Short mmCIF file of C-alpha atoms in Angstrom, two decimals:
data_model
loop_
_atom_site.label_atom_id
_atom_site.label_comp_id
_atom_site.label_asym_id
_atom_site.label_seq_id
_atom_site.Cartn_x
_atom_site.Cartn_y
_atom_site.Cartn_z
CA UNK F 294 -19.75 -6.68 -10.07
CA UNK F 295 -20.07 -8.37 -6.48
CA UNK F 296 -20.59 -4.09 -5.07
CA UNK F 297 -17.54 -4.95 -2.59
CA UNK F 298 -16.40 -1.53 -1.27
CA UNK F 299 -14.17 -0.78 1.92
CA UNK F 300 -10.56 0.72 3.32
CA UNK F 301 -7.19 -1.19 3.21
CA UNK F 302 -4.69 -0.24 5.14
CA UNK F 303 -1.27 -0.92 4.39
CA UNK F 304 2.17 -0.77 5.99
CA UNK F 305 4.65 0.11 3.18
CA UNK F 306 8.24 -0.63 2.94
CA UNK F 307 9.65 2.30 1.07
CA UNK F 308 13.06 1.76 -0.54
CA UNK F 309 16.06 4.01 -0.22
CA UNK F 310 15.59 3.79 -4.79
CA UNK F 311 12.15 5.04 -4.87
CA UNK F 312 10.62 1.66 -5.69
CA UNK F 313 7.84 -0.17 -3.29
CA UNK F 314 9.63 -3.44 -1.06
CA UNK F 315 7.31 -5.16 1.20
CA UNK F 316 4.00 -4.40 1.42
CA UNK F 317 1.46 -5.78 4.39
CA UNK F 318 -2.29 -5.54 5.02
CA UNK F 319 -2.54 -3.25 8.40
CA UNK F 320 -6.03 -3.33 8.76
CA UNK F 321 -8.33 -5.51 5.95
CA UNK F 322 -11.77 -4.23 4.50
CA UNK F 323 -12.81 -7.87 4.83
CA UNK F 324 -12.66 -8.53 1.25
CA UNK F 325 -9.68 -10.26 0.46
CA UNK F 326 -9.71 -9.30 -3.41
CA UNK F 327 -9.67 -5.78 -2.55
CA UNK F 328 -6.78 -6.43 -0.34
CA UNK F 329 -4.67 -8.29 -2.80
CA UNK F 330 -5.58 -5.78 -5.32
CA UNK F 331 -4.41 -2.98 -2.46
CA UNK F 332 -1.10 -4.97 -2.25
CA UNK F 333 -0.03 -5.66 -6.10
CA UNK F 334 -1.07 -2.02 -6.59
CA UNK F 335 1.21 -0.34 -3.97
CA UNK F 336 4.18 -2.72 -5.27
CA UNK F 337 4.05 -0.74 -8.33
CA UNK F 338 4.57 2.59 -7.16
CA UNK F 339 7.20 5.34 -7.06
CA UNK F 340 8.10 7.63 -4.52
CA UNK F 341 10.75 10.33 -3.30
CA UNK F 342 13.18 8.93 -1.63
CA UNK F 343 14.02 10.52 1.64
CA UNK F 344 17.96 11.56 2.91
CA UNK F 345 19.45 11.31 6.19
CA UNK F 346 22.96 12.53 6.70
CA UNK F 347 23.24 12.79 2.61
CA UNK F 348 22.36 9.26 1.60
CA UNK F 349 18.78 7.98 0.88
CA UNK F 350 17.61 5.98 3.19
CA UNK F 351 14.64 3.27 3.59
CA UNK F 352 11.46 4.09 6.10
CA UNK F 353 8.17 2.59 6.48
CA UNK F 354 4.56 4.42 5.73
CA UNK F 355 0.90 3.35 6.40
CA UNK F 356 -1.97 4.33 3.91
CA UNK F 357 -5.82 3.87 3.47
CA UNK F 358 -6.71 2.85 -0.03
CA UNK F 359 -10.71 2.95 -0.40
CA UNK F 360 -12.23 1.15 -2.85
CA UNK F 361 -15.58 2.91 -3.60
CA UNK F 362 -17.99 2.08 -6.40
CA UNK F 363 -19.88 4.67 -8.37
CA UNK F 364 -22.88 4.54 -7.58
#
């Protein structure tokens, strides 16, 4: 409705379970609806976990979420 578009970018705490920890705004679109929205998103996502010397362990990840409107 307001045509806000633009990239978040996020910096993701990724658990040794597969679930979503912290989750910070790296780099805002300068909306900050479509960075909240960004944030509670990427809180509830899944993902492999990752194994070092045989036990999952926790890492950290950036990503670009674009929020585009069709046009």
């Amino acid at each position: 409705q307001q045509g806000w578009e633009g990239t978040v970018t996020l910096h993701l705490e990724l658990r040794a379970d597969g679930t979503v920890g912290d989750v910070q705004v790296a780099r805002s679109s300068g909306h900050k609806v479509l960075a909240t929205a960004a944030q509670e998103t990427a809180k509830t996502w899944k993902h492999a976990s990752v194994a070092q010397e045989g036990e999952a362990v926790r890492r950290w990840a950036e990503i670009n979420l674009t929020f585009k409107l069709d046009k």
